[in-house]
Short mmCIF file of C-alpha atoms in Angstrom, two decimals:
data_model
loop_
_atom_site.label_atom_id
_atom_site.label_comp_id
_atom_site.label_asym_id
_atom_site.label_seq_id
_atom_site.Cartn_x
_atom_site.Cartn_y
_atom_site.Cartn_z
CA MET A 1251 -16.05 -14.89 15.12
CA SER A 1252 -12.66 -13.45 15.08
CA VAL A 1253 -12.00 -10.44 12.77
CA ARG A 1254 -9.93 -11.19 9.72
CA VAL A 1255 -9.47 -8.73 7.00
CA ARG A 1256 -7.22 -8.59 3.83
CA PHE A 1257 -5.80 -5.98 1.63
CA ALA A 1258 -5.61 -7.57 -1.70
CA PRO A 1259 -3.88 -5.27 -4.35
CA SER A 1260 -2.98 -6.18 -7.83
CA PRO A 1261 0.76 -5.79 -8.60
CA THR A 1262 -0.05 -4.11 -12.03
CA GLY A 1263 1.43 -0.81 -10.86
CA PHE A 1264 2.78 1.02 -7.90
CA LEU A 1265 0.53 1.45 -4.78
CA HIS A 1266 -1.90 4.31 -5.36
CA ILE A 1267 -2.65 6.69 -2.57
CA GLY A 1268 -6.33 5.29 -2.77
CA GLY A 1269 -4.97 1.82 -2.25
CA LEU A 1270 -3.01 2.91 0.75
CA ARG A 1271 -6.14 4.33 2.35
CA THR A 1272 -8.06 1.02 1.69
CA ALA A 1273 -5.13 -0.82 3.42
CA LEU A 1274 -5.27 1.66 6.30
CA TYR A 1275 -8.93 1.21 6.93
CA ASN A 1276 -8.49 -2.60 6.95
CA TYR A 1277 -5.58 -2.26 9.27
CA LEU A 1278 -7.43 0.04 11.63
CA PHE A 1279 -10.42 -2.13 11.74
CA ALA A 1280 -8.33 -5.23 12.44
CA ARG A 1281 -6.34 -3.55 15.29
CA HIS A 1282 -9.49 -1.98 16.92
CA ASN A 1283 -11.06 -5.47 17.00
CA GLU A 1284 -7.78 -7.38 17.99
CA GLY A 1285 -8.02 -9.17 14.60
CA THR A 1286 -5.83 -10.15 11.81
CA PHE A 1287 -4.54 -7.96 8.84
CA VAL A 1288 -3.68 -10.14 5.78
CA LEU A 1289 -1.90 -9.08 2.64
CA ARG A 1290 -2.84 -11.02 -0.37
CA ILE A 1291 -1.30 -10.46 -3.82
CA GLU A 1292 -3.92 -10.77 -6.56
CA ASP A 1293 -1.61 -11.48 -9.55
CA THR A 1294 -3.94 -13.40 -11.78
CA ASP A 1295 -3.57 -10.98 -14.65
CA GLN A 1296 -0.06 -11.92 -15.62
CA SER A 1297 -0.13 -9.81 -18.82
CA ARG A 1298 -0.23 -6.62 -16.70
CA TYR A 1299 2.20 -7.71 -14.04
CA VAL A 1300 4.71 -4.84 -13.21
CA GLU A 1301 8.16 -5.99 -12.03
CA GLY A 1302 8.84 -4.56 -8.48
CA ALA A 1303 5.13 -3.65 -7.75
CA GLU A 1304 4.72 -6.30 -5.12
CA GLN A 1305 7.87 -5.10 -3.23
CA ASP A 1306 6.62 -1.60 -3.55
CA ILE A 1307 3.31 -2.71 -1.94
CA ILE A 1308 5.13 -4.39 0.90
CA ASP A 1309 7.53 -1.40 1.43
CA SER A 1310 4.65 1.11 1.28
CA LEU A 1311 2.74 -0.66 4.01
CA GLU A 1312 5.86 -0.90 6.22
CA TRP A 1313 6.70 2.87 5.61
CA ALA A 1314 3.22 3.73 6.74
CA GLY A 1315 3.51 1.72 9.95
CA MET A 1316 1.02 -1.07 8.91
CA GLU A 1317 2.40 -4.37 10.19
CA ILE A 1318 1.27 -7.37 8.12
CA ASP A 1319 0.15 -10.36 10.18
CA GLU A 1320 -0.01 -12.81 7.33
CA GLY A 1321 1.14 -12.53 3.70
CA PRO A 1322 4.01 -13.05 1.28
CA GLY A 1323 7.37 -13.21 3.11
CA ARG A 1324 5.55 -13.21 6.37
CA GLY A 1325 3.79 -16.65 6.19
CA GLY A 1326 0.74 -17.75 7.95
CA ASP A 1327 -1.73 -20.74 8.20
CA PHE A 1328 -3.84 -19.87 5.09
CA GLY A 1329 -1.09 -19.36 2.29
CA PRO A 1330 0.07 -19.26 -0.30
CA TYR A 1331 -0.82 -15.64 -0.37
CA ARG A 1332 -0.12 -15.02 -4.02
CA GLN A 1333 -3.10 -16.07 -6.15
CA SER A 1334 -0.63 -17.15 -9.04
CA GLU A 1335 0.49 -19.89 -6.53
CA ARG A 1336 -3.07 -21.11 -5.80
CA LYS A 1337 -4.15 -22.03 -9.31
CA ASP A 1338 -5.02 -25.74 -8.47
CA ILE A 1339 -7.26 -24.53 -5.73
CA TYR A 1340 -9.36 -22.44 -8.21
CA HIS A 1341 -9.57 -25.26 -10.64
CA LYS A 1342 -10.96 -27.51 -8.00
CA TYR A 1343 -13.75 -25.10 -6.98
CA ALA A 1344 -14.60 -24.20 -10.64
CA GLU A 1345 -15.27 -27.90 -11.27
CA GLN A 1346 -17.32 -27.98 -8.24
CA LEU A 1347 -19.57 -25.11 -9.62
CA ILE A 1348 -19.87 -26.95 -12.95
CA GLU A 1349 -20.83 -30.18 -11.38
CA ALA A 1350 -23.49 -28.40 -9.27
CA GLY A 1351 -25.01 -26.67 -12.34
CA HIS A 1352 -23.92 -23.17 -11.28
CA ALA A 1353 -21.09 -22.74 -14.00
CA TYR A 1354 -20.48 -24.05 -17.47
CA TYR A 1355 -17.67 -24.52 -20.18
CA ALA A 1356 -17.84 -22.02 -22.98
CA PHE A 1357 -15.87 -22.70 -26.16
CA ASP A 1358 -16.67 -19.52 -28.00
CA THR A 1359 -13.81 -17.67 -29.84
CA VAL A 1360 -13.24 -14.11 -29.45
CA GLU A 1361 -14.54 -13.53 -32.92
CA GLU A 1362 -17.74 -15.25 -32.29
CA ILE A 1363 -18.53 -13.29 -29.24
CA ASP A 1364 -17.81 -10.08 -31.14
CA GLU A 1365 -20.16 -11.31 -33.87
CA MET A 1366 -22.91 -11.91 -31.30
CA ARG A 1367 -22.43 -8.47 -29.85
CA GLU A 1368 -22.40 -6.69 -33.22
CA ARG A 1369 -25.56 -8.58 -34.19
CA LEU A 1370 -27.39 -7.51 -31.14
CA GLU A 1371 -26.33 -4.02 -31.44
CA LYS A 1372 -27.62 -3.90 -34.92
CA SER A 1373 -30.96 -5.23 -33.59
CA GLY A 1374 -31.26 -2.33 -31.02
CA ASN A 1375 -29.57 -3.82 -27.93
CA PRO A 1376 -27.37 -0.94 -26.63
CA SER A 1377 -25.33 -3.09 -24.27
CA PRO A 1378 -25.26 -6.79 -25.50
CA LYS A 1379 -23.50 -9.32 -23.33
CA TYR A 1380 -23.03 -12.99 -22.87
CA ASP A 1381 -25.93 -13.77 -20.41
CA SER A 1382 -28.91 -15.94 -19.63
CA ILE A 1383 -30.41 -15.10 -23.12
CA THR A 1384 -27.47 -15.06 -25.45
CA ARG A 1385 -25.86 -18.13 -23.98
CA GLN A 1386 -28.56 -20.16 -25.59
CA SER A 1387 -27.18 -19.47 -28.99
CA MET A 1388 -23.41 -19.81 -28.07
CA LYS A 1389 -21.05 -22.81 -27.97
CA ASN A 1390 -21.06 -23.92 -24.39
CA SER A 1391 -21.79 -26.99 -22.36
CA LEU A 1392 -25.43 -25.75 -22.01
CA THR A 1393 -26.09 -25.97 -25.67
CA LEU A 1394 -23.68 -28.70 -26.79
CA SER A 1395 -24.21 -32.42 -26.07
CA GLN A 1396 -22.22 -33.99 -23.27
CA ASP A 1397 -20.26 -36.02 -25.81
CA GLU A 1398 -19.36 -33.02 -27.71
CA VAL A 1399 -18.19 -31.18 -24.67
CA GLN A 1400 -16.15 -34.05 -23.54
CA LYS A 1401 -14.69 -34.36 -27.02
CA ARG A 1402 -13.62 -30.73 -27.09
CA LEU A 1403 -12.09 -31.02 -23.58
CA ASP A 1404 -10.10 -34.15 -24.57
CA ASN A 1405 -8.93 -32.42 -27.79
CA GLY A 1406 -7.59 -29.51 -25.64
CA ASP A 1407 -9.80 -26.96 -27.30
CA GLU A 1408 -9.67 -23.56 -25.54
CA TYR A 1409 -12.50 -22.84 -23.18
CA VAL A 1410 -13.41 -20.50 -20.37
CA VAL A 1411 -15.59 -21.33 -17.42
CA ARG A 1412 -18.59 -18.94 -16.98
CA LEU A 1413 -20.84 -18.22 -14.02
CA LYS A 1414 -24.46 -19.21 -14.80
CA VAL A 1415 -26.20 -16.11 -13.70
CA PRO A 1416 -30.07 -16.68 -13.07
CA ARG A 1417 -32.53 -14.68 -14.88
CA LYS A 1418 -34.75 -12.05 -13.08
CA GLU A 1419 -33.42 -12.62 -9.46
CA ASN A 1420 -32.70 -9.76 -7.07
CA ILE A 1421 -29.52 -9.93 -5.10
CA ARG A 1422 -29.57 -8.19 -1.82
CA PHE A 1423 -27.03 -7.61 0.92
CA GLU A 1424 -26.15 -5.34 3.84
CA ASP A 1425 -23.26 -3.11 3.45
CA GLU A 1426 -21.59 -2.04 6.68
CA ILE A 1427 -21.29 1.47 5.26
CA ARG A 1428 -24.09 1.94 2.74
CA GLY A 1429 -26.80 -0.22 4.41
CA HIS A 1430 -29.27 -2.19 2.30
CA VAL A 1431 -28.01 -2.76 -1.29
CA SER A 1432 -29.82 -4.63 -4.09
CA PHE A 1433 -29.14 -5.54 -7.64
CA ASP A 1434 -31.12 -7.20 -10.32
CA THR A 1435 -29.43 -10.06 -12.07
CA GLU A 1436 -30.95 -8.87 -15.40
CA GLY A 1437 -28.06 -6.42 -15.69
CA LEU A 1438 -25.31 -9.13 -15.11
CA ASP A 1439 -23.36 -11.07 -17.63
CA ASP A 1440 -22.31 -14.70 -17.23
CA GLN A 1441 -19.00 -13.72 -15.74
CA VAL A 1442 -15.84 -15.58 -16.80
CA LEU A 1443 -14.51 -17.47 -13.71
CA LEU A 1444 -11.67 -19.29 -15.35
CA LYS A 1445 -9.75 -17.78 -18.30
CA SER A 1446 -8.50 -19.76 -21.35
CA ASP A 1447 -4.89 -19.72 -19.92
CA GLY A 1448 -6.14 -21.64 -16.79
CA MET A 1449 -5.90 -18.50 -14.55
CA PRO A 1450 -8.93 -17.44 -12.52
CA THR A 1451 -10.53 -14.10 -12.87
CA TYR A 1452 -10.71 -11.66 -10.05
CA HIS A 1453 -14.30 -12.85 -9.18
CA LEU A 1454 -13.62 -16.44 -8.60
CA ALA A 1455 -10.21 -16.05 -6.89
CA ASN A 1456 -11.53 -13.32 -4.58
CA VAL A 1457 -14.50 -15.36 -3.35
CA VAL A 1458 -12.57 -18.68 -3.00
CA ASP A 1459 -9.74 -16.88 -1.20
CA ASP A 1460 -11.84 -14.94 1.09
CA HIS A 1461 -13.81 -18.05 2.11
CA THR A 1462 -10.63 -20.43 2.56
CA MET A 1463 -8.60 -17.67 4.21
CA GLU A 1464 -11.66 -17.21 6.61
CA ILE A 1465 -11.94 -13.49 5.95
CA SER A 1466 -14.74 -11.95 8.30
CA HIS A 1467 -15.02 -8.49 6.53
CA VAL A 1468 -14.36 -7.31 2.97
CA ILE A 1469 -13.45 -3.61 3.20
CA ARG A 1470 -12.65 -2.28 -0.26
CA GLY A 1471 -13.24 0.64 -2.56
CA GLU A 1472 -16.63 1.73 -3.93
CA GLU A 1473 -15.57 0.72 -7.51
CA TRP A 1474 -16.06 -2.88 -6.43
CA LEU A 1475 -19.74 -2.36 -5.32
CA SER A 1476 -21.03 -3.34 -8.75
CA SER A 1477 -19.08 -6.69 -8.65
CA THR A 1478 -20.56 -7.58 -5.31
CA PRO A 1479 -23.74 -9.27 -6.67
CA LYS A 1480 -21.70 -11.64 -8.67
CA HIS A 1481 -19.74 -12.52 -5.60
CA ILE A 1482 -22.89 -12.95 -3.50
CA LEU A 1483 -24.09 -15.41 -6.43
CA LEU A 1484 -20.97 -17.36 -5.96
CA TYR A 1485 -21.11 -17.54 -2.24
CA ASN A 1486 -24.71 -18.84 -2.61
CA ALA A 1487 -23.64 -21.38 -5.31
CA PHE A 1488 -20.98 -22.80 -2.99
CA GLY A 1489 -23.21 -22.76 -0.05
CA TRP A 1490 -20.97 -20.46 2.00
CA GLU A 1491 -21.80 -17.60 4.20
CA PRO A 1492 -20.40 -14.49 2.76
CA PRO A 1493 -18.12 -12.11 4.80
CA LYS A 1494 -19.60 -8.82 5.86
CA MET A 1495 -19.04 -6.21 3.09
CA ALA A 1496 -18.11 -2.59 3.37
CA HIS A 1497 -17.45 -0.35 0.39
CA LEU A 1498 -15.37 2.75 1.01
CA PRO A 1499 -16.22 6.17 -0.59
CA LEU A 1500 -14.25 7.33 -3.47
CA ILE A 1501 -11.33 9.68 -3.06
CA MET A 1502 -12.29 12.86 -5.12
CA SER A 1503 -10.27 15.38 -7.09
CA PRO A 1504 -10.40 19.05 -5.87
CA SER A 1505 -11.72 19.81 -9.33
CA GLY A 1506 -14.41 17.25 -9.26
CA GLY A 1507 -14.76 13.50 -10.14
CA LYS A 1508 -12.55 10.66 -9.04
CA LEU A 1509 -8.96 11.31 -8.23
CA SER A 1510 -7.40 9.59 -11.31
CA LYS A 1511 -3.68 9.55 -12.00
CA ARG A 1512 -4.05 12.10 -14.63
CA LYS A 1513 -6.03 14.52 -12.56
CA ALA A 1514 -3.75 14.14 -9.60
CA GLU A 1515 -0.60 14.94 -11.82
CA SER A 1516 -2.36 17.96 -13.29
CA GLU A 1517 -3.28 19.27 -9.84
CA GLY A 1518 0.21 18.68 -8.26
CA ILE A 1519 -0.94 15.76 -6.12
CA PRO A 1520 1.50 12.78 -5.71
CA VAL A 1521 -0.52 9.75 -6.90
CA ASN A 1522 1.63 6.87 -5.76
CA THR A 1523 2.82 6.00 -2.16
CA LYS A 1524 6.29 5.88 -3.44
CA ASP A 1525 6.23 9.55 -4.31
CA TYR A 1526 5.47 10.38 -0.67
CA ILE A 1527 8.25 8.22 0.43
CA LYS A 1528 10.76 9.71 -1.98
CA GLY A 1529 9.43 13.13 -1.05
CA ASN A 1530 10.27 12.65 2.47
CA TYR A 1531 6.78 13.25 3.66
CA GLU A 1532 6.08 12.26 7.23
CA PRO A 1533 4.41 8.89 7.26
CA ASP A 1534 2.46 9.64 10.43
CA ALA A 1535 1.05 12.81 8.63
CA LEU A 1536 -0.20 10.97 5.59
CA VAL A 1537 -1.66 8.23 7.65
CA ASN A 1538 -3.55 10.78 9.74
CA PHE A 1539 -4.66 12.65 6.64
CA LEU A 1540 -5.91 9.53 4.91
CA ALA A 1541 -7.72 8.27 7.97
CA TYR A 1542 -9.75 11.45 7.93
CA LEU A 1543 -10.42 11.16 4.06
CA GLY A 1544 -13.76 9.43 4.46
CA TRP A 1545 -13.96 8.89 8.19
CA SER A 1546 -14.06 10.88 11.34
CA PRO A 1547 -14.18 10.15 15.16
CA GLY A 1548 -17.29 12.11 15.62
CA ASP A 1549 -15.69 15.14 17.38
CA ASP A 1550 -13.52 18.19 16.53
CA SER A 1551 -10.11 16.37 17.06
CA GLU A 1552 -7.81 16.12 14.07
CA ILE A 1553 -4.42 14.90 15.28
CA HIS A 1554 -3.99 11.16 16.19
CA ASP A 1555 -1.18 8.77 15.91
CA MET A 1556 -1.68 5.27 14.66
CA LYS A 1557 -2.33 3.73 18.04
CA GLU A 1558 -5.08 6.35 18.76
CA LEU A 1559 -6.58 5.82 15.20
CA CYS A 1560 -6.70 2.07 15.91
CA GLU A 1561 -8.58 2.78 19.20
CA LEU A 1562 -11.07 5.16 17.47
CA PHE A 1563 -11.78 3.48 14.11
CA THR A 1564 -15.14 1.98 13.49
CA LEU A 1565 -16.99 1.32 10.13
CA ASP A 1566 -20.13 3.20 11.23
CA ARG A 1567 -18.11 6.53 11.16
CA VAL A 1568 -17.05 6.03 7.61
CA SER A 1569 -18.97 8.37 5.27
CA LYS A 1570 -20.93 7.21 2.22
CA GLY A 1571 -20.11 10.30 0.01
CA GLY A 1572 -16.81 10.74 -1.70
CA ALA A 1573 -13.97 12.69 0.15
CA VAL A 1574 -11.98 15.52 -1.55
CA PHE A 1575 -8.21 15.13 -1.46
CA ASN A 1576 -7.20 18.50 0.06
CA TYR A 1577 -3.45 18.79 -0.55
CA LYS A 1578 -3.21 21.91 1.70
CA LYS A 1579 -4.75 20.01 4.56
CA LEU A 1580 -2.12 17.22 4.01
CA MET A 1581 0.57 19.82 4.14
CA TRP A 1582 -1.04 21.07 7.45
CA TYR A 1583 -0.66 17.57 8.88
CA ASN A 1584 2.85 17.40 7.67
CA GLU A 1585 3.75 20.71 9.33
CA ASN A 1586 2.29 19.53 12.65
CA TYR A 1587 4.15 16.22 12.72
CA ILE A 1588 7.57 17.96 11.81
CA ARG A 1589 6.93 20.42 14.74
CA GLU A 1590 6.29 17.46 17.08
CA HIS A 1591 9.75 16.00 16.40
CA SER A 1592 12.65 17.39 18.44
CA VAL A 1593 15.69 18.87 16.85
CA GLU A 1594 17.51 15.88 17.87
CA GLU A 1595 15.08 13.55 16.13
CA LEU A 1596 15.17 15.66 13.06
CA LYS A 1597 18.83 16.16 12.89
CA PRO A 1598 20.05 12.85 11.09
CA ARG A 1599 17.47 13.14 8.36
CA VAL A 1600 18.19 16.86 7.87
CA LYS A 1601 21.91 16.25 7.85
CA ALA A 1602 21.51 13.50 5.29
CA LEU A 1603 19.58 15.82 2.98
CA PHE A 1604 22.08 18.64 3.22
CA GLU A 1605 24.87 16.13 2.59
CA GLU A 1606 22.94 14.77 -0.39
CA SER A 1607 22.95 18.31 -1.69
CA LYS A 1608 26.74 18.61 -1.32
CA PHE A 1609 26.60 21.17 1.50
CA GLU A 1610 29.43 21.26 3.99
CA ILE A 1611 28.22 21.35 7.56
CA PRO A 1612 30.72 23.34 9.74
CA SER A 1613 29.65 21.62 12.84
CA ASP A 1614 26.91 19.82 14.74
CA GLU A 1615 26.27 22.86 16.73
CA PHE A 1616 25.87 24.91 13.55
CA LEU A 1617 23.35 22.33 12.09
CA THR A 1618 21.43 22.43 15.30
CA HIS A 1619 20.95 26.22 15.15
CA VAL A 1620 19.84 25.98 11.58
CA ILE A 1621 17.16 23.35 12.40
CA GLU A 1622 16.01 25.40 15.48
CA LEU A 1623 15.49 28.54 13.22
CA LEU A 1624 13.73 26.62 10.45
CA HIS A 1625 11.64 24.18 12.52
CA GLU A 1626 8.48 26.41 12.82
CA ARG A 1627 8.76 27.40 9.01
CA VAL A 1628 8.84 24.25 7.10
CA SER A 1629 5.96 22.08 5.70
CA THR A 1630 8.19 19.13 4.54
CA ILE A 1631 11.59 17.91 5.77
CA GLU A 1632 13.00 18.75 2.33
CA GLU A 1633 12.29 22.47 2.94
CA PHE A 1634 15.03 22.47 5.52
CA VAL A 1635 17.37 22.39 2.49
CA SER A 1636 15.42 24.64 0.12
CA MET A 1637 14.79 27.23 2.82
CA GLY A 1638 18.06 26.83 4.64
CA ALA A 1639 20.69 26.71 1.80
CA PHE A 1640 21.55 30.38 2.50
CA PHE A 1641 23.14 29.40 5.75
CA PHE A 1642 25.78 27.38 4.00
CA GLU A 1643 26.37 29.60 0.83
CA ALA A 1644 25.66 33.01 -0.40
CA PRO A 1645 22.74 33.42 -2.77
CA THR A 1646 23.62 33.74 -6.54
CA GLU A 1647 20.20 34.58 -7.55
CA TYR A 1648 17.33 36.64 -5.99
CA ASP A 1649 13.64 35.81 -5.57
CA GLU A 1650 11.78 37.82 -8.29
CA LYS A 1651 8.62 38.39 -5.99
CA ALA A 1652 10.81 39.80 -3.21
CA LEU A 1653 12.66 42.01 -5.74
CA LYS A 1654 9.46 43.93 -6.18
CA LYS A 1655 10.10 45.34 -2.75
CA TRP A 1656 13.54 46.47 -3.62
CA LYS A 1657 12.99 50.16 -4.28
CA ASP A 1658 15.17 53.03 -5.43
CA ASP A 1659 16.19 53.91 -1.74
CA SER A 1660 16.79 50.36 -0.69
CA PRO A 1661 20.67 50.49 -1.44
CA VAL A 1662 20.84 53.63 0.74
CA ILE A 1663 19.00 52.31 3.81
CA LEU A 1664 20.67 48.99 3.44
CA LYS A 1665 24.15 50.51 3.37
CA ALA A 1666 23.36 52.62 6.25
CA TYR A 1667 22.56 49.42 8.28
CA ARG A 1668 25.54 47.72 6.97
CA ASP A 1669 27.90 50.50 8.11
CA LYS A 1670 26.39 50.31 11.63
CA ILE A 1671 26.89 46.55 12.05
CA ALA A 1672 30.41 46.75 10.45
CA GLU A 1673 31.41 48.66 13.52
CA LEU A 1674 30.35 45.77 15.84
CA SER A 1675 32.93 43.44 17.34
CA GLU A 1676 32.56 39.71 16.61
CA GLU A 1677 31.32 39.23 20.17
CA ASP A 1678 28.63 41.96 19.84
CA PHE A 1679 27.44 40.56 16.47
CA GLU A 1680 24.47 38.78 18.00
CA ALA A 1681 20.69 38.81 17.34
CA VAL A 1682 19.65 41.38 20.02
CA THR A 1683 22.27 43.98 19.04
CA LEU A 1684 21.53 43.37 15.22
CA LYS A 1685 17.92 44.05 15.86
CA ASP A 1686 18.67 47.29 17.81
CA LYS A 1687 20.71 48.45 14.72
CA ILE A 1688 17.61 47.78 12.47
CA LYS A 1689 15.46 49.99 14.73
CA GLU A 1690 18.19 52.77 14.80
CA THR A 1691 18.47 52.67 10.98
CA ILE A 1692 14.63 52.93 10.19
CA GLU A 1693 14.12 55.70 12.77
CA GLU A 1694 17.17 57.77 11.34
CA HIS A 1695 15.59 57.32 7.79
CA ASP A 1696 12.02 57.65 9.13
CA VAL A 1697 10.74 54.53 7.29
CA GLY A 1698 8.93 51.33 8.22
CA PHE A 1699 10.59 48.07 9.21
CA GLY A 1700 9.77 46.50 5.85
CA LYS A 1701 11.82 49.20 4.00
CA LEU A 1702 14.95 47.59 5.54
CA MET A 1703 13.91 44.06 6.51
CA MET A 1704 12.80 42.90 2.97
CA PRO A 1705 16.02 44.18 1.22
CA LEU A 1706 18.22 42.88 4.05
CA ARG A 1707 16.56 39.44 3.81
CA VAL A 1708 16.95 39.28 0.07
CA ALA A 1709 20.62 40.42 0.26
CA VAL A 1710 21.50 37.70 2.83
CA SER A 1711 19.33 34.96 1.76
CA GLY A 1712 18.06 35.58 -1.85
CA GLN A 1713 14.54 34.91 -0.46
CA GLY A 1714 11.57 36.89 0.52
CA PHE A 1715 10.61 34.63 3.31
CA GLY A 1716 12.38 32.50 5.91
CA PRO A 1717 13.44 32.27 9.56
CA ASP A 1718 13.77 35.02 12.03
CA LEU A 1719 16.35 37.25 10.51
CA THR A 1720 18.61 38.71 13.16
CA PRO A 1721 19.31 35.15 14.56
CA ALA A 1722 20.01 34.04 11.11
CA LEU A 1723 22.53 36.91 10.59
CA GLU A 1724 24.30 36.05 13.87
CA LEU A 1725 24.76 32.36 12.80
CA ILE A 1726 26.04 33.37 9.32
CA GLY A 1727 28.70 35.63 10.87
CA LYS A 1728 29.81 39.18 10.49
CA GLU A 1729 32.11 39.05 7.57
CA GLU A 1730 29.89 36.78 5.47
CA VAL A 1731 26.91 39.06 6.15
CA LEU A 1732 28.77 42.13 5.08
CA ASP A 1733 30.14 40.48 1.98
CA ARG A 1734 26.50 39.46 1.00
CA ILE A 1735 25.15 43.03 1.60
CA ASP A 1736 27.86 44.34 -0.59
CA THR A 1737 27.19 41.94 -3.27
CA ALA A 1738 23.52 42.60 -3.34
CA ILE A 1739 23.96 46.40 -3.39
CA ASP A 1740 26.44 46.00 -6.28
CA LYS A 1741 24.16 43.67 -8.25
CA LEU A 1742 20.83 45.25 -7.62
CA GLY A 1743 21.92 48.92 -7.48
#
């Protein structure tokens, strides 16, 4: 059997980082097994449809390097790939279930269902539902005569189609990650399969689509595990062999619990894939990080590109327990991938960011030197601008933390250094000589390096950290460096 997997998001919002990981695991599994990666848009809930969400999903997958084999805009032999365009298919299969006695028409109003639940709650039932017991007292094709049912259908009365869940059965299946799983049908409601607007619910559409699209493996989040018994019942009702199931561990917040949008925002973690795209994160870094968020190859290795991940990925290496989203680890990956890029590879992106920030770049050579000096210091591509702005313009403010190192004698030591480098010619104003002058100055004042280096860095860059200082001074140039030192002494005393 050929491997066919699907990523089936709902366009009710922009692609969450958890959704991107689900897509990634499907993609890696497909490529590892020389299979097919299908994108299916599950847009049956039209009331929650978000304009632009589908395109965001497609753009996010492309940005992350996941090529879609079949899907909207891509085509394929099993389309259409939007559930809203498959309405007739679901109706046909719903009717098939009704005819076989596995589903039924239900004509109850919302008010009548609410009354039933309220009545049961008052009688001591803590979780009343429309099930194998309560359906006997409701208005459906199991309690109404055939003539009454046909009359209601002919009159155009509103109805839903419900799954007829059997009583006191045990549903069992093997999960590729969790092993043997079982559920009692006693805890299940008679799930709505077709809504009153004629659209299918997730459960019917999901099963019909997975079967008709010949999906071999369903790899999805743990939150869908409780829905699987209903899906197994549907497969059994149709007489179909279900695909292999694999339920991925949750992504956990550093503070505990599932990484919800609210928690992520409060902890400074970008929650949607578009945030990473706009933030100029390295896609390879995010992919590498997400791959390890619930999976490992079984050794100490941590850095792998997409091709290597495809070669290594197997479901038996996916963990059952939740994986904590460690943002510092993501930044570690991001740093690694930036450092793997050459200066020439980085230059077009860095140049665009400096130009967006309205900095004038003196020359290509100047930009090259800036990137070289910052290459080992930045964690994100945008830090080339925030950390490197001082190469293009003098600071107007000074970092408050760094100013704590500005002492009463700082102006004296800094001026002594300023006077030494002022005597240098333009040709001698280079990193090696500038470093020698630092040594001379601290020896003459009998102080440590920090006594001069921090005030000098603050004066020139406004920051308490940054690239190797003397090469930076050389690149900025003699007159500009002297002016910045004078300004700092004047402003800071």
